[in-house]
């Protein structure tokens, strides 16, 4: 993240003094973060489960077996279930994913 801000020190509002630049300090960053959508200093991510329901069918479409794989992660982010995870599901023993 990049924060760009000019902070005028002292009597900077008085044009006769000119403007002096000073370093940003920790308390300068929270207003910038709040303006970017952060709701508080202690905002924590919200976690949820992603579930892949896997159904094994025969050529006629009849269900032979099913299972669900679940992963927990940050809400709103995408989770990809790897082919190896699906292949490792107990009900797929002896079957091959094509």
mmCIF file of C-alpha atoms in Angstrom:
data_model
loop_
_atom_site.group_PDB
_atom_site.id
_atom_site.type_symbol
_atom_site.label_atom_id
_atom_site.label_comp_id
_atom_site.label_asym_id
_atom_site.label_seq_id
_atom_site.Cartn_x
_atom_site.Cartn_y
_atom_site.Cartn_z
ATOM 1 C CA UNK A 1 0.000 0.000 0.000
ATOM 2 C CA UNK A 2 1.204 3.478 -0.748
ATOM 3 C CA UNK A 3 -0.012 6.503 1.169
ATOM 4 C CA UNK A 4 0.735 9.966 -0.146
ATOM 5 C CA UNK A 5 -0.016 12.871 2.140
ATOM 6 C CA UNK A 6 1.464 16.317 2.713
ATOM 7 C CA UNK A 7 1.461 17.438 6.293
ATOM 8 C CA UNK A 8 2.001 21.114 7.019
ATOM 9 C CA UNK A 9 3.693 21.894 10.316
ATOM 10 C CA UNK A 10 3.105 24.744 12.696
ATOM 11 C CA UNK A 11 1.639 27.956 11.287
ATOM 12 C CA UNK A 12 1.569 26.675 7.724
ATOM 13 C CA UNK A 13 -1.778 28.352 7.136
ATOM 14 C CA UNK A 14 0.003 31.686 7.371
ATOM 15 C CA UNK A 15 1.351 32.248 3.854
ATOM 16 C CA UNK A 16 4.065 34.603 5.135
ATOM 17 C CA UNK A 17 5.718 31.665 6.919
ATOM 18 C CA UNK A 18 5.600 29.418 3.889
ATOM 19 C CA UNK A 19 4.857 25.739 4.201
ATOM 20 C CA UNK A 20 7.194 23.404 6.001
ATOM 21 C CA UNK A 21 6.906 19.703 5.324
ATOM 22 C CA UNK A 22 7.266 17.216 8.131
ATOM 23 C CA UNK A 23 7.332 13.446 8.447
ATOM 24 C CA UNK A 24 4.153 11.428 8.634
ATOM 25 C CA UNK A 25 3.625 9.710 11.958
ATOM 26 C CA UNK A 26 1.583 6.655 12.960
ATOM 27 C CA UNK A 27 -1.545 8.679 13.809
ATOM 28 C CA UNK A 28 -1.602 10.076 10.243
ATOM 29 C CA UNK A 29 -2.213 6.638 8.705
ATOM 30 C CA UNK A 30 -5.502 5.650 10.381
ATOM 31 C CA UNK A 31 -7.551 8.425 8.696
ATOM 32 C CA UNK A 32 -6.071 7.330 5.356
ATOM 33 C CA UNK A 33 -6.996 3.691 5.997
ATOM 34 C CA UNK A 34 -10.515 4.646 7.078
ATOM 35 C CA UNK A 35 -10.946 6.615 3.842
ATOM 36 C CA UNK A 36 -9.991 3.444 1.913
ATOM 37 C CA UNK A 37 -12.801 1.456 3.524
ATOM 38 C CA UNK A 38 -11.220 -0.024 6.629
ATOM 39 C CA UNK A 39 -13.815 0.104 9.382
ATOM 40 C CA UNK A 40 -11.603 0.109 12.456
ATOM 41 C CA UNK A 41 -8.077 -0.368 13.666
ATOM 42 C CA UNK A 42 -8.898 -3.914 14.765
ATOM 43 C CA UNK A 43 -10.804 -5.091 11.684
ATOM 44 C CA UNK A 44 -10.386 -8.848 11.332
ATOM 45 C CA UNK A 45 -11.138 -10.908 8.222
ATOM 46 C CA UNK A 46 -14.334 -12.960 8.204
ATOM 47 C CA UNK A 47 -13.877 -16.657 7.459
ATOM 48 C CA UNK A 48 -16.327 -19.061 5.823
ATOM 49 C CA UNK A 49 -16.378 -22.565 4.361
ATOM 50 C CA UNK A 50 -16.210 -23.306 0.649
ATOM 51 C CA UNK A 51 -17.778 -26.650 -0.254
ATOM 52 C CA UNK A 52 -17.433 -28.719 -3.427
ATOM 53 C CA UNK A 53 -20.176 -31.319 -3.739
ATOM 54 C CA UNK A 54 -18.861 -34.206 -5.856
ATOM 55 C CA UNK A 55 -21.237 -36.776 -7.317
ATOM 56 C CA UNK A 56 -20.004 -39.889 -9.123
ATOM 57 C CA UNK A 57 -22.502 -41.094 -11.737
ATOM 58 C CA UNK A 58 -22.570 -43.915 -14.252
ATOM 59 C CA UNK A 59 -23.100 -43.440 -17.998
ATOM 60 C CA UNK A 60 -26.874 -43.441 -17.498
ATOM 61 C CA UNK A 61 -26.648 -40.620 -14.955
ATOM 62 C CA UNK A 62 -27.439 -42.738 -11.901
ATOM 63 C CA UNK A 63 -25.633 -41.647 -8.759
ATOM 64 C CA UNK A 64 -23.057 -44.192 -7.589
ATOM 65 C CA UNK A 65 -21.499 -42.185 -4.746
ATOM 66 C CA UNK A 66 -21.118 -38.649 -3.478
ATOM 67 C CA UNK A 67 -19.028 -36.628 -1.068
ATOM 68 C CA UNK A 68 -18.305 -33.047 -0.144
ATOM 69 C CA UNK A 69 -14.901 -31.407 0.161
ATOM 70 C CA UNK A 70 -14.650 -28.356 2.413
ATOM 71 C CA UNK A 71 -12.015 -25.658 2.803
ATOM 72 C CA UNK A 72 -12.048 -22.669 5.130
ATOM 73 C CA UNK A 73 -10.855 -19.255 4.002
ATOM 74 C CA UNK A 74 -11.493 -15.508 3.925
ATOM 75 C CA UNK A 75 -15.018 -14.587 2.799
ATOM 76 C CA UNK A 76 -15.111 -13.265 -0.754
ATOM 77 C CA UNK A 77 -11.913 -14.975 -1.862
ATOM 78 C CA UNK A 78 -11.918 -17.876 -4.307
ATOM 79 C CA UNK A 79 -10.777 -21.358 -3.338
ATOM 80 C CA UNK A 80 -9.780 -23.895 -5.967
ATOM 81 C CA UNK A 81 -10.061 -27.555 -5.077
ATOM 82 C CA UNK A 82 -7.119 -29.364 -6.672
ATOM 83 C CA UNK A 83 -7.666 -32.473 -8.792
ATOM 84 C CA UNK A 84 -5.455 -34.359 -6.331
ATOM 85 C CA UNK A 85 -7.845 -33.424 -3.480
ATOM 86 C CA UNK A 86 -10.799 -34.676 -5.481
ATOM 87 C CA UNK A 87 -8.974 -37.864 -6.510
ATOM 88 C CA UNK A 88 -8.025 -38.484 -2.868
ATOM 89 C CA UNK A 89 -11.661 -38.406 -1.733
ATOM 90 C CA UNK A 90 -12.400 -41.791 -0.149
ATOM 91 C CA UNK A 91 -15.316 -42.670 -2.414
ATOM 92 C CA UNK A 92 -13.143 -42.343 -5.545
ATOM 93 C CA UNK A 93 -10.775 -45.208 -4.694
ATOM 94 C CA UNK A 94 -10.348 -47.303 -7.806
ATOM 95 C CA UNK A 95 -11.771 -44.583 -10.071
ATOM 96 C CA UNK A 96 -9.863 -42.182 -12.300
ATOM 97 C CA UNK A 97 -10.725 -38.555 -13.051
ATOM 98 C CA UNK A 98 -10.588 -37.889 -16.773
#
